[in-house]
Amino acid sequence: MYPGATADRTEANFVVVGAPLDASTTFAPGTRFGPRRIRHFSETFDDYDHRTGRRFTDCAVHDAGDVHAWDAVDEYLEFLEGTLRDVHWDDAVPLMLGGEHTVSAAGAGAVDPDVFVCLDAHLDLRSEYDGNPLSHACVTRRILDPDDYDDAPDIDVQEAIILGARTGSEEEWQRASEDDVTVVAPEDVPAFVPQLEDRLEGREAYLSVDIDGADPAYAPGTGTMEPFGLEPPTMRDVVRTVAPQATGFDAVEVNDRDDGQAASLAGKLLREFVFSRVDALES
Amino acid sequence: MAKQQKEVRDLGEGGYVLIDDAACKIDSYSTAKPGKHGSAKARIEARGVFDGKRRSLSQPVDAKIWVPIINRKQGQIVSVDGNDMQVMDLESYETITMRIPEDVDASPDDNIEYLEMEGQRKIV
């Protein structure tokens, strides 16, 4: 169980769902251990949050456990999306623990947001990678252009905002230059955060935290490290800004190849998300 | 209520199922493969036949579940009165009064198909 996720399912405002998919990781594998690691390295966090004056155990969070992953990724995403949609239909916010980034397609499909906001080192705008349209390198493209792929989630996302991206193929940068994609380089994200609030006003967002958006110095436990990344406080500020508008959240691409830095950061950002959303809705 | 028992694995898209005592038509059916030590689980998304409400359930595929028996009937519109119409069942010749759905253009002598279960009816 995620530490402090003690609410009953029927009374929960947030539901943690583990999605330990590890099928298309292209360099260092291990995202199958992500949910377990994030839960484990969140054990040390205090229940009390000084900034908001709230306790995590009072925020009505439930942990529904993991949706066991299997090899048929398209079938897995369909089942996972349904599980997350149940949460959404209950007027709760799914908090998904990945797993490779591919699982975000299920998360976004479940809540059908207006805007997909993503902290990520990579654009993930490939139409396919190594012949696989469901690779973790294609997830933002699947969400943005669902009609390109038969079994893509039935969603109508107007815009993708990718924060901290610093690499992609030529094809991806071309797709990123279109009007429905905003890419903000890591060094420009702090100045962009105040604009983000205005950009999201009146719209529903889905927030995906790919932990490789952080500089590898802070989160080495991830599959495809990319230097010159985001500072953790910048990621925290993004999470605080997006949380009030977000009807779905995930933290993905955490693996077991470090001493817990990546999992710890992911777990902390999840808590920031919960505290910020509760604070915004109740204040 | 007329119903029969089946296993969750026997259900499929387009079929019917009872969820929360409401007759529902299945929109989607997906299965989670078993882990090494678990049984496969099915997840069903369905919509209430008579109330249109979305419902879902998640159960092991070998769990028992109730499926409602819904009759599909033919009828002929005898007369229209405001939002209601008189319909004659073409099998029993019984005449019943039904509310005209918003998306139906009802006129006398039209033939209609409708679903019936325990006094609840819905035009197909």
Coordinates of C-alpha atoms in Angstrom, one line a residue, chain A residues 67-68 70 75 78-79 81-86 89, chain B residues 30-35 41-43 45 54-56:
Chain A
V67 CA -2.9 -4.1 -12.4
H68 CA -0.6 -7.0 -13.1
W70 CA 1.3 -9.1 -19.3
E75 CA -4.9 -5.7 -24.3
E78 CA -7.5 -1.6 -22.6
F79 CA -7.9 -3.3 -19.2
E81 CA -7.8 2.1 -19.0
G82 CA -11.0 0.5 -17.8
T83 CA -9.7 0.2 -14.3
L84 CA -8.7 3.9 -14.2
R85 CA -12.0 4.9 -15.8
D86 CA -13.8 3.3 -12.9
W89 CA -16.5 7.6 -12.9
Chain B
S30 CA -11.7 -6.8 -21.5
T31 CA -9.8 -9.5 -19.6
A32 CA -6.7 -9.2 -17.5
K33 CA -4.5 -12.3 -17.9
P34 CA -3.8 -14.3 -14.8
G35 CA -0.6 -13.8 -12.9
K41 CA -10.2 -11.1 -14.3
A42 CA -12.8 -9.6 -16.6
R43 CA -13.9 -6.0 -16.7
E45 CA -18.5 -1.6 -19.1
R54 CA -23.1 3.8 -17.2
R55 CA -22.0 0.9 -14.9
S56 CA -19.0 -1.3 -14.7

